[in-house]
Coordinates of C-alpha atoms and ligand atoms in Angstrom, one line a residue:
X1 CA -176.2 76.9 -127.7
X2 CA -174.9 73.9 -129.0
X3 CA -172.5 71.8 -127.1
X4 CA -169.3 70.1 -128.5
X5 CA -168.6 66.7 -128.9
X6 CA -165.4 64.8 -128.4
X7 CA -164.8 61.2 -129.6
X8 CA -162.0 59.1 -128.3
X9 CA -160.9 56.9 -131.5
X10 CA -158.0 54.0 -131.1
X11 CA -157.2 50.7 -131.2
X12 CA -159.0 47.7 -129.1
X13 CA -156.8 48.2 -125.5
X14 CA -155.2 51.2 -126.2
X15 CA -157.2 52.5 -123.8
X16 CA -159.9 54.8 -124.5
X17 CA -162.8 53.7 -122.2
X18 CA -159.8 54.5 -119.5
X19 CA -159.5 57.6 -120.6
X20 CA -163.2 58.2 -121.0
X21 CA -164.0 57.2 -117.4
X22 CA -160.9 59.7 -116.3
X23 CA -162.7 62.5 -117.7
X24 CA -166.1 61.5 -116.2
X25 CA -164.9 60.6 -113.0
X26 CA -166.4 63.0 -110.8
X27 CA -169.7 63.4 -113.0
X28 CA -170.0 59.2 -113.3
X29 CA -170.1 59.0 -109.2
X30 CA -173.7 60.7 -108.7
X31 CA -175.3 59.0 -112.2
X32 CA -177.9 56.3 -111.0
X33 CA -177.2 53.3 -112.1
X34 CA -180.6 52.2 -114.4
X35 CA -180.0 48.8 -115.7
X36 CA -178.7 49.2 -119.2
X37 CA -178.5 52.3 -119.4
X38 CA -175.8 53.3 -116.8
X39 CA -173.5 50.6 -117.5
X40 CA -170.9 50.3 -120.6
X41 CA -172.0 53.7 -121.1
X42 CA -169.9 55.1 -123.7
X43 CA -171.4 58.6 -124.0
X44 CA -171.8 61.5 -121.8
X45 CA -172.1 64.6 -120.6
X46 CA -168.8 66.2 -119.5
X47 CA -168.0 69.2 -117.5
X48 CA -164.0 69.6 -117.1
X49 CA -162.8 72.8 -115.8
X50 CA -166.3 74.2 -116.2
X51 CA -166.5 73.4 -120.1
X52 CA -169.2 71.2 -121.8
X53 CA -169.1 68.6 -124.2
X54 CA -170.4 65.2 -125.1
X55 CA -167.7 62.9 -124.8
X56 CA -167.8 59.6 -126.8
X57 CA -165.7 56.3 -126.7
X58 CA -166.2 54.9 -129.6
X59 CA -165.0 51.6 -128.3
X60 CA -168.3 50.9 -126.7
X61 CA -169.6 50.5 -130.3
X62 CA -169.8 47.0 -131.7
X63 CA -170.1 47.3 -135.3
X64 CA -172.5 46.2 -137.6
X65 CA -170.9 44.4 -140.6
X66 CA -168.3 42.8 -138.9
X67 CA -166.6 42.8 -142.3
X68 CA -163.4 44.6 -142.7
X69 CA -163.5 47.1 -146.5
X70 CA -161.9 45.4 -149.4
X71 CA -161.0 47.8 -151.4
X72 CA -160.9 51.9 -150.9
X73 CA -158.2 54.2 -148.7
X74 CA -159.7 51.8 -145.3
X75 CA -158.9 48.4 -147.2
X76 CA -157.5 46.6 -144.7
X77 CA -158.9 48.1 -142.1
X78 CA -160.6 46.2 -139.3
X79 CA -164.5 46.7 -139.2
X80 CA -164.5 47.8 -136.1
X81 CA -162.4 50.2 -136.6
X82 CA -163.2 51.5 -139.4
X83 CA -167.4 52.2 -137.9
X84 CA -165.9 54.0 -134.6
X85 CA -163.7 56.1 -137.0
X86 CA -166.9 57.0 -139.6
X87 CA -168.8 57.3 -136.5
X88 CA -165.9 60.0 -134.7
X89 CA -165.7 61.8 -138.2
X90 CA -169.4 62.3 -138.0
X91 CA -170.9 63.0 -134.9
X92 CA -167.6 64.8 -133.2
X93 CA -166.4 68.2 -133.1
X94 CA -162.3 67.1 -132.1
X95 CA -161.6 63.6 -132.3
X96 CA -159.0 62.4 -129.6
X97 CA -156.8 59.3 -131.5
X98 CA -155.2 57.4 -129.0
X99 CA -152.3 55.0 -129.7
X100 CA -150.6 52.5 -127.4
X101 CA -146.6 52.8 -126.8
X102 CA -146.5 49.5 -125.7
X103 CA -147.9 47.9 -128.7
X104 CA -146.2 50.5 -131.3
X105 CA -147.7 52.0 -134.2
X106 CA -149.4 49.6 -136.5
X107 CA -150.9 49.7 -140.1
X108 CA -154.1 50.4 -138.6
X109 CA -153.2 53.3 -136.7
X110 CA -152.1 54.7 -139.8
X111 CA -155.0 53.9 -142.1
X112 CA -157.3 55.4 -139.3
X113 CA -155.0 58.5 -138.8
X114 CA -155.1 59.0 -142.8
X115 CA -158.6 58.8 -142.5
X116 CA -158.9 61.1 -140.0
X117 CA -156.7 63.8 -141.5
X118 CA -159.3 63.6 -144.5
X119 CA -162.1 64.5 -142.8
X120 CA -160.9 67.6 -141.9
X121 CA -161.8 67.7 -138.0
X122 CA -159.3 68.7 -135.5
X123 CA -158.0 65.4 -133.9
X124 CA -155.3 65.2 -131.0
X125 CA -152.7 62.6 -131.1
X126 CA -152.0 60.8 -128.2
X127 CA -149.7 57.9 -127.2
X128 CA -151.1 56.1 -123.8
X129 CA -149.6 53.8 -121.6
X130 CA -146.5 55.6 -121.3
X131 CA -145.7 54.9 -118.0
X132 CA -141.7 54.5 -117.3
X133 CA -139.2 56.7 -118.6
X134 CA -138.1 53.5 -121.0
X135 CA -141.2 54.4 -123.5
X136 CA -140.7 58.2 -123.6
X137 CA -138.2 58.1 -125.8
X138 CA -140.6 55.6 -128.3
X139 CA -143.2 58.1 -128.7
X140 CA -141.5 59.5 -131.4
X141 CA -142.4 56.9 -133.4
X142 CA -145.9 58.0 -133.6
X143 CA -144.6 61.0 -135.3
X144 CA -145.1 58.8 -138.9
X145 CA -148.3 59.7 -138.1
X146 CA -148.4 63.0 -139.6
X147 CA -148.9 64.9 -136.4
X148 CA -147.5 68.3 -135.3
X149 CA -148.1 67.3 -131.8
X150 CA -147.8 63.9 -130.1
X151 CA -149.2 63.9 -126.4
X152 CA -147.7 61.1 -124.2
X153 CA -150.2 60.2 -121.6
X154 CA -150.8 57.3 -119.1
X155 CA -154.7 57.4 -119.2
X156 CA -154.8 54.7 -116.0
X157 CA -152.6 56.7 -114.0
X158 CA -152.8 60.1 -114.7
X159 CA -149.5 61.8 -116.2
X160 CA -149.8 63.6 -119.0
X161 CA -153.5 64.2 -118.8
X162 CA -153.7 67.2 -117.9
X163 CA -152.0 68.4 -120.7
X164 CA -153.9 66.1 -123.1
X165 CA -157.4 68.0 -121.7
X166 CA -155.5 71.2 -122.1
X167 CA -155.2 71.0 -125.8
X168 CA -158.9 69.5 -126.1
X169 CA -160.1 72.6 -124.5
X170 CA -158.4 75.1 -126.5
X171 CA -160.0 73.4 -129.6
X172 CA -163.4 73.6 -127.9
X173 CA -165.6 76.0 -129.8
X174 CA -166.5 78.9 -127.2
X175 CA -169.8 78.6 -125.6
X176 CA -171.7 81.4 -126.9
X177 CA -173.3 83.2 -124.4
X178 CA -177.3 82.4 -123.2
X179 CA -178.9 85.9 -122.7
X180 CA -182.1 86.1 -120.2
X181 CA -184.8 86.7 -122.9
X182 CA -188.0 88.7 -121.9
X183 CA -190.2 86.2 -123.8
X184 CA -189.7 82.1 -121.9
X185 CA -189.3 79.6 -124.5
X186 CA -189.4 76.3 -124.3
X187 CA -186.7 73.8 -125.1
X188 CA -188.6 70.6 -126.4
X189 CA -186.0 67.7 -127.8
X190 CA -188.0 65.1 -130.0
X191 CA -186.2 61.7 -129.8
X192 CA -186.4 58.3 -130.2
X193 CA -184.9 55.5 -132.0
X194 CA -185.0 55.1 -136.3
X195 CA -188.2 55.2 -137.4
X196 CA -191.0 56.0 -134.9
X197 CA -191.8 58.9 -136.4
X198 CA -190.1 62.0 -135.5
X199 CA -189.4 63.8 -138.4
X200 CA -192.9 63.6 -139.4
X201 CA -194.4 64.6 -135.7
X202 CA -191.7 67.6 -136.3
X203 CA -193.6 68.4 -139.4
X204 CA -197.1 68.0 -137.2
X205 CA -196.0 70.4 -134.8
X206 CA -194.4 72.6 -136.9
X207 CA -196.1 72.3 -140.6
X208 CA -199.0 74.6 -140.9
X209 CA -197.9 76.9 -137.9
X210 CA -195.5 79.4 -139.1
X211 CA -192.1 78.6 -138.3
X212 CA -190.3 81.6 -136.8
X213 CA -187.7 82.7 -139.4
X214 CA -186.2 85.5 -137.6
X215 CA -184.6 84.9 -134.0
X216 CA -186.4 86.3 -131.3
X217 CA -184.3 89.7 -130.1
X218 CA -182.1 88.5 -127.4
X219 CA -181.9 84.8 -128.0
X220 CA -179.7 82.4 -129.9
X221 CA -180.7 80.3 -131.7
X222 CA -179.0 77.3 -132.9
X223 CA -179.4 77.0 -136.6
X224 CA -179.9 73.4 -136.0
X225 CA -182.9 74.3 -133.9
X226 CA -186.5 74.9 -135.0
X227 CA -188.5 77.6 -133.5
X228 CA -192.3 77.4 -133.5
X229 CA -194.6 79.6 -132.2
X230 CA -198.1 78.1 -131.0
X231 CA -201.0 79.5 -129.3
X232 CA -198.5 82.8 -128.2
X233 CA -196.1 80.5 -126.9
X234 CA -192.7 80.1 -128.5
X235 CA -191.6 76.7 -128.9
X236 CA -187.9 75.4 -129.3
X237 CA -187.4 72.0 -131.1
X238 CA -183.6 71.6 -130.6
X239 CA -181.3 69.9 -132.5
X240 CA -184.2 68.9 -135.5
X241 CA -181.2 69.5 -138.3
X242 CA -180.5 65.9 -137.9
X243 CA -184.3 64.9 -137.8
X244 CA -184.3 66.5 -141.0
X245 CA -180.7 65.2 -143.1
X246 CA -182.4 61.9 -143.9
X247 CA -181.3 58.4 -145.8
X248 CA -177.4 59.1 -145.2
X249 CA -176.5 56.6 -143.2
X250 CA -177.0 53.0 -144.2
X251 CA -174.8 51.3 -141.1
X252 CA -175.1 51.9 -137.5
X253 CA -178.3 53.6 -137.4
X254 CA -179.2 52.7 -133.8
X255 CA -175.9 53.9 -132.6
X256 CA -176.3 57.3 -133.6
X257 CA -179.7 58.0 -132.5
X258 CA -178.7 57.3 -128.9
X259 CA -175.8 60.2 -129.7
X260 CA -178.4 62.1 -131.2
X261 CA -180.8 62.1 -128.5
X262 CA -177.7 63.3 -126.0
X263 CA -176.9 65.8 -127.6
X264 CA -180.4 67.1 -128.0
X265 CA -181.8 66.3 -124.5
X266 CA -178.8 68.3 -122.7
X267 CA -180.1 71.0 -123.9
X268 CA -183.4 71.0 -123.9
X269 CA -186.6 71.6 -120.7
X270 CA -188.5 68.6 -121.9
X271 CA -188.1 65.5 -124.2
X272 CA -190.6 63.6 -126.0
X273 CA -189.6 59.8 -125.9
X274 CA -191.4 58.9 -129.3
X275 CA -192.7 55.1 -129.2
X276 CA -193.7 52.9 -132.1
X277 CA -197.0 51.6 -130.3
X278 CA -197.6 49.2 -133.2
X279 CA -193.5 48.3 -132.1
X280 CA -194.2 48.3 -128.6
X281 CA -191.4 48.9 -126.4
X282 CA -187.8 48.0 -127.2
X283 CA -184.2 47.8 -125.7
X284 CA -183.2 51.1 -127.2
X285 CA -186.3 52.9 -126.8
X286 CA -185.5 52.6 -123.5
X287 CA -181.8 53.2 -123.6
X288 CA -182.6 56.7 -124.9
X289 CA -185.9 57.2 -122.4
X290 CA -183.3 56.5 -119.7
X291 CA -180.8 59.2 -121.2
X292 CA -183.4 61.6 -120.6
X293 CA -184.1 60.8 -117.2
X294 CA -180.5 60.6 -116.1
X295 CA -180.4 64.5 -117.1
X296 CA -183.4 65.4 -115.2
X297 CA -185.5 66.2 -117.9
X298 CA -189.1 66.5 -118.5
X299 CA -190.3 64.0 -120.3
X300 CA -193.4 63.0 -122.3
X301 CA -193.8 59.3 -123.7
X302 CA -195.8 59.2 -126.8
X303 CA -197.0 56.2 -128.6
X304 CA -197.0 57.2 -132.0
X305 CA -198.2 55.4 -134.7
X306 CA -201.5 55.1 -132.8
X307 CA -203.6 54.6 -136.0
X308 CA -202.3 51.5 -136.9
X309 CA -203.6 50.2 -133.8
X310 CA -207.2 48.1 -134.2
X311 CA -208.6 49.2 -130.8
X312 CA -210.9 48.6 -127.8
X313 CA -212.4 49.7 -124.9
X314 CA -208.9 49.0 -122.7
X315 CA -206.1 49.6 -125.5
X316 CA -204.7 52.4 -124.2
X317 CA -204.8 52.0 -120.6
X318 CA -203.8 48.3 -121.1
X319 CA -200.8 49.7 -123.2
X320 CA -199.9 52.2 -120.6
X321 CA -199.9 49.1 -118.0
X322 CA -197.2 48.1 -120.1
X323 CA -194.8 50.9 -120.9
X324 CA -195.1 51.1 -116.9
X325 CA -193.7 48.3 -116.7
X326 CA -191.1 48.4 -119.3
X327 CA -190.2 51.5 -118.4
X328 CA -190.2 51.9 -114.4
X329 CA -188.1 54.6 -113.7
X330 CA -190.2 56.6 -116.3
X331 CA -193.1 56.2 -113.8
X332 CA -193.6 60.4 -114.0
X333 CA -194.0 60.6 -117.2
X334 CA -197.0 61.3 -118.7
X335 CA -198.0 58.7 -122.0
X336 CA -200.0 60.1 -124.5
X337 CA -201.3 58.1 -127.7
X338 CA -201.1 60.3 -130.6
X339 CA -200.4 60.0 -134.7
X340 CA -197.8 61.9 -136.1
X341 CA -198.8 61.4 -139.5
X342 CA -202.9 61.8 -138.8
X343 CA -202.0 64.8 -136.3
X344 CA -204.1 63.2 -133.8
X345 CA -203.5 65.0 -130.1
X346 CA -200.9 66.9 -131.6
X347 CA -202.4 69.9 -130.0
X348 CA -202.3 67.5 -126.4
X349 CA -198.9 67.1 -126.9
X350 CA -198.2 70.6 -126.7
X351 CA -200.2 71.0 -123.8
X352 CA -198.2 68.5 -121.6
X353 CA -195.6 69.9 -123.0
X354 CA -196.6 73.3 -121.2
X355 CA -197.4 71.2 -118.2
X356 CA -193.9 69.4 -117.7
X357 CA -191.7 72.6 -118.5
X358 CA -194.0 74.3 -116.3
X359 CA -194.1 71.6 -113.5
X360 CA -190.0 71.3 -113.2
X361 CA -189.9 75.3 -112.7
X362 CA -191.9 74.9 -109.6
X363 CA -190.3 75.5 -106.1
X364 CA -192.0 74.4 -102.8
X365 CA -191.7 76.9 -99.6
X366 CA -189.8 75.3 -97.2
X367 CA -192.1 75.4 -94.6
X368 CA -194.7 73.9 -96.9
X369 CA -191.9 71.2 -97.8
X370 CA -191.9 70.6 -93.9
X371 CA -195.1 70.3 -93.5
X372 CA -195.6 67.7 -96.2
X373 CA -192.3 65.9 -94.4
X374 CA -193.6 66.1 -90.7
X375 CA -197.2 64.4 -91.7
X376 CA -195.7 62.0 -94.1
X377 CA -192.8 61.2 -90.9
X378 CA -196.3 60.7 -88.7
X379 CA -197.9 58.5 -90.8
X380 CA -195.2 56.1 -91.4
X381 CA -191.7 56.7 -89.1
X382 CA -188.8 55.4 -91.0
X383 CA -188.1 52.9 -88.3
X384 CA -184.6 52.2 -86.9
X385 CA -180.8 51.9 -87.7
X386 CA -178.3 49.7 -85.8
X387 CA -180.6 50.2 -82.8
X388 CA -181.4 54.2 -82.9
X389 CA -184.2 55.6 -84.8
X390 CA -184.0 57.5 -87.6
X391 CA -184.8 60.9 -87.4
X392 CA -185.9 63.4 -90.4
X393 CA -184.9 66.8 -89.4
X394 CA -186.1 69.1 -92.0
X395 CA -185.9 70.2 -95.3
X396 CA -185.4 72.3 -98.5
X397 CA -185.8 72.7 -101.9
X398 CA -182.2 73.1 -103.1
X399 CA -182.9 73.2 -107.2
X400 CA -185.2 73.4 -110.1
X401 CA -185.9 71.2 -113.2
X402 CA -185.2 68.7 -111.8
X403 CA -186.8 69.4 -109.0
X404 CA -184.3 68.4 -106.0
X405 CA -184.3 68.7 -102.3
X406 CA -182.2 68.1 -99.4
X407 CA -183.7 66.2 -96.2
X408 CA -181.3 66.5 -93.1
X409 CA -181.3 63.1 -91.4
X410 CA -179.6 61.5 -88.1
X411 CA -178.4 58.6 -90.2
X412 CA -178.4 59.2 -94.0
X413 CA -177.3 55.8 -94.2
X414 CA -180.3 54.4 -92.4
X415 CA -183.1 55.5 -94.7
X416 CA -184.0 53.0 -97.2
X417 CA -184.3 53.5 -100.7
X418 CA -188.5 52.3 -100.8
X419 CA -188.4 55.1 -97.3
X420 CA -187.4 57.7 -100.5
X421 CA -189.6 56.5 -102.9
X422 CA -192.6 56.9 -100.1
X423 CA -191.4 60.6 -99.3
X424 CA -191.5 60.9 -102.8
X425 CA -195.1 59.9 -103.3
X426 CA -196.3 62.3 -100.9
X427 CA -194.7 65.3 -102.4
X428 CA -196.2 64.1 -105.2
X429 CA -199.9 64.0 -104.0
X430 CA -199.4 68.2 -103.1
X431 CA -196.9 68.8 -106.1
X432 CA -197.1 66.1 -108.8
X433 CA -193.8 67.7 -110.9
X434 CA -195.9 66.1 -113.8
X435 CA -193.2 64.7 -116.5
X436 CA -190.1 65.6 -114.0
X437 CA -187.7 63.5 -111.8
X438 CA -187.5 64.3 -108.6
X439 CA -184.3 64.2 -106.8
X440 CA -183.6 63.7 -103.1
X441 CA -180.8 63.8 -100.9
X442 CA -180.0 63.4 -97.7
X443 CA -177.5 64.6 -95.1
X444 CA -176.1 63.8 -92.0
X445 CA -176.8 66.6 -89.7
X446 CA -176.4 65.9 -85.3
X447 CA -179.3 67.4 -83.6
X448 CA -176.8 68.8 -81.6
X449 CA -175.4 71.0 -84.7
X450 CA -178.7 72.1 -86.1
X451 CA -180.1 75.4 -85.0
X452 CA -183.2 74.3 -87.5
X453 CA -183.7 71.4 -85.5
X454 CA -187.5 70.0 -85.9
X455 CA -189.8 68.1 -83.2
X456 CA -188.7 64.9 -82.8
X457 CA -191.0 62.2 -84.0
Ligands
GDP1 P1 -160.0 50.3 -124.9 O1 -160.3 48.9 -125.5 O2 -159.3 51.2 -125.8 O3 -161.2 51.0 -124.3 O4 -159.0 50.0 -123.7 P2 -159.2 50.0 -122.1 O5 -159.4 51.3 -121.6 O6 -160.2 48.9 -121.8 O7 -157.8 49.5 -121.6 C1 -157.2 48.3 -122.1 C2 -156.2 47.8 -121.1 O8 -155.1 48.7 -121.0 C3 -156.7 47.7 -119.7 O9 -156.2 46.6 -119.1 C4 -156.2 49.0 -119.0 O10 -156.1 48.9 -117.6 C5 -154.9 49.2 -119.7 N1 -154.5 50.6 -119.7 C6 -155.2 51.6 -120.1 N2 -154.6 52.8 -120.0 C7 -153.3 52.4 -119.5 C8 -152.1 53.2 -119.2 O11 -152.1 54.4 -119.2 N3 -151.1 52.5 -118.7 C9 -151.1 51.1 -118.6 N4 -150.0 50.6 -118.2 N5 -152.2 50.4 -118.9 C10 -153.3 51.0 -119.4
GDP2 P1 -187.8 59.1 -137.8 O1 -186.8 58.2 -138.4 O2 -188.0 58.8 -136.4 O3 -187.7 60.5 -138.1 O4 -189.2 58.6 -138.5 P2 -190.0 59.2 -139.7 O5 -190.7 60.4 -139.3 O6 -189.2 59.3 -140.9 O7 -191.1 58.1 -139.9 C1 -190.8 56.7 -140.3 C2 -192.0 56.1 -141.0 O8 -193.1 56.0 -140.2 C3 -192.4 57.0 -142.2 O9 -192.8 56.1 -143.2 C4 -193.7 57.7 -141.7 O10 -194.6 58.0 -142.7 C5 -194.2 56.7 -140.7 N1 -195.0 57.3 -139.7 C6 -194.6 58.3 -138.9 N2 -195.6 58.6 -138.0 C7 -196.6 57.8 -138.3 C8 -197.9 57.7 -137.7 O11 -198.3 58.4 -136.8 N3 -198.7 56.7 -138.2 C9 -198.3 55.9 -139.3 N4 -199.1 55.0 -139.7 N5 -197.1 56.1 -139.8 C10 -196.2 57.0 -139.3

């Protein structure tokens, strides 16, 4: 199933990353905030009134050329602009195109809404910032846009909004529906930036084992999607059309293959981050390494390329050393060195693949979890808060891939991050959720309250 992307085109200031962080409010609260990767996000995952879809600002693009098109239907046009309109026309399903009331309509809203009207995509018209009843009446304006339907909205305060969402939602394609299918296949995303080699380690996993033509009974299949059947095991590469469509795009390239891998990781068990190792690690390799750990998704880091390496005794586990430490809140994932184009370890791949889709099914009993909690409480006590100790209560596995519990505490607010971490590393030891996040979260529960209440410690 495929989910729907909505980009939010307009002017610099007319408001768009407001309106973008109004429809992620509630989601953008529990997000962890990885260092570049969190902040001036301008894509993600949105749930609003139980619907999904990518939502993009395209203001949080900085464009390449910096020049403005001479000549053409954009002449004129600033360059900015013009990218985050070429980018909305490609990668989104309904463009929102937002104009400011208090600036009025300008040529460029016009050139951008005659470009949008060209593409053919459903875009909705709104005017923000209309905040007193003295611009309501100016909204009409924006008419001379060539819209049926103008929505006024104040995107930092909220009126109008609602309706505004309304609208996007009917456009929404419907979600078609996931069935249960008998045989479990695995959701694999390849991603990485332009370049490192995925369209060729596509072919390596795909090229001379017969690609399944026919959809298994039961399932949908995206026709974007690849499916692959390996050793009796069906395989799902999702999202590989765009893997495929190659030497299109000449500007932005980086941009899009953060979108790309978005779009391909929400829907998939396990990723794998694809690294140039003759590269070595970069900025945006690790933009789109933390997009895949933000979701909770497996994830597999392979070095690619590994033939072009001259190497020694130490190569790799020096190498790993440093994707470690590039890449620190990957610490889970497992690296592999393989060469897409040699089809060295391809067949490894696909068994850590097995491993990490496996590994985030898996559920720990709760009195197993306890136990694991109780020794790791003994060995080190998570010492005191405002002059009371703090006291682990018990716990449970709330949720799978990611794996996620919930420890009752005394004081929540008292445990210390590094106090997680070490809870986490003993779980680990018994249950290493190869490839997976884990998740923990505590709550405040009185000893008084809790009929589950544990030995204290
Ligand atoms: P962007 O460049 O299109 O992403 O615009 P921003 O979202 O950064 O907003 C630009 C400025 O307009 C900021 O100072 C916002 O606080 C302000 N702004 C955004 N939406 C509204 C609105 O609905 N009403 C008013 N009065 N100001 C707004
Ligand atoms: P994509 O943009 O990530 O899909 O990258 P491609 O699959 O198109 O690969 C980019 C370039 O890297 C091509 O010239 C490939 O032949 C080359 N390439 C891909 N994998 C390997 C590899 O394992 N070893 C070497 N030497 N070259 C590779």
């Amino acid at each position: 199933m495929s989910i729907p992307t909505v980009a939010i085109v307009g002017r610099p200031n007319a408001g768009k990353s407001t309106l973008f962080n109004r429809i992620l409010k509630k989601k953008l609260a529990v997000v962890e905030d990885i260092p570049g990767v969190t902040r001036d996000r301008n894509y993600a995952a949105a749930v609003y009134e139980g619907r999904r879809f990518t939502v993009i600002d395209t203001g949080g693009f900085e464009p390449d050329s910096g020049r403005a098109a001479v000549s053409g239907p954009e002449a004129g046009l600033p360059a900015q602009m013009r990218e985050q309109t070429e980018l909305a026309v490609r990668e989104a399903d309904i463009i929102i195109f937002m104009t400011d009331a208090r600036e009025g309509l300008s040529a460029a809203d016009q050139k951008v809404a005659e470009a949008l009207r060209k593409s053919g995509k459903p875009v909705v018209y709104c005017v923000n910032k209309v905040d007193g009843p003295k611009l309501e009446g100016e909204i009409y304006d924006f008419y001379s846009l060539g819209a049926d339907e103008i929505f006024p909205v104040s995107a930092l305060h909220g009126p109008g909004f609602t309706e505004l969402m309304d609208r996007v939602l009917e456009l929404l394609p419907p979600e078609t529906e996931e069935k249960e299918d008998e045989t479990p296949v695995s959701n694999i995303a390849i991603i990485g930036r332009p370049n490192v080699g995925k369209s060729t380690l596509l072919n390596a996993l795909t090229g001379q084992k017969r690609a399944v033509t026919s959809p298994i009974p039961g399932t949908t299949v995206d026709p974007v999607d690849t499916l692959v059947k390996f050793y009796g095991k069906t395989y799902n590469f999702v999202d590989t059309a765009g893997l495929r469509s190659r030497g299109k795009i000449t500007s932005g390239i980086e941009k899009y293959s953060v979108i790309r891998a978005l779009k391909a990781v929400e829907r998939c068990d396990a990723a794998i981050l694809l690294i140039d190792a003759f590269e070595g690690v970069t900025e945006q390799d690790k933009k789109i390494g933390g997009i895949a750990h933000e979701e909770g998704k497996g994830i597999i880091i392979a070095l690619n390329k590994w033939d072009l390496l001259e190497k020694g005794d130490k190569t790799f586990d020096d190498y790993v050393k440093r994707v470690r430490e590039e890449m620190k809140y990957l610490d889970y994932a497992p690296v592999v060195a393989i060469s897409a184009l040699t089809k060295q370890r391809i067949g490894k791949l696909y068994e850590l693949v097995d491993e990490v889709v496996e590994h985030g099914k898996k559920r720990v009993s709760t009195p197993e979890l306890n136990e694991i909690l109780d020794s790791a409480v003994k060995a080190q006590a998570p010492g005191m808060f405002k002059g009371r100790r703090v006291k682990f209560y018990f716990g449970t596995q709330v949720g799978v891939s990611p794996p996620t519990f919930v420890f009752f505490v005394n004081r929540p607010e008292g445990v210390h991050f590094s106090y997680l971490r070490y809870l986490e590393n003993r779980l680990r030891e018994r249950h290493p959720f190869t490839g997976n996040p884990v998740r923990i979260f505590l709550k405040k529960r009185k000893r008084e309250d809790g009929r589950e209440r544990t030995p204290e410690y």
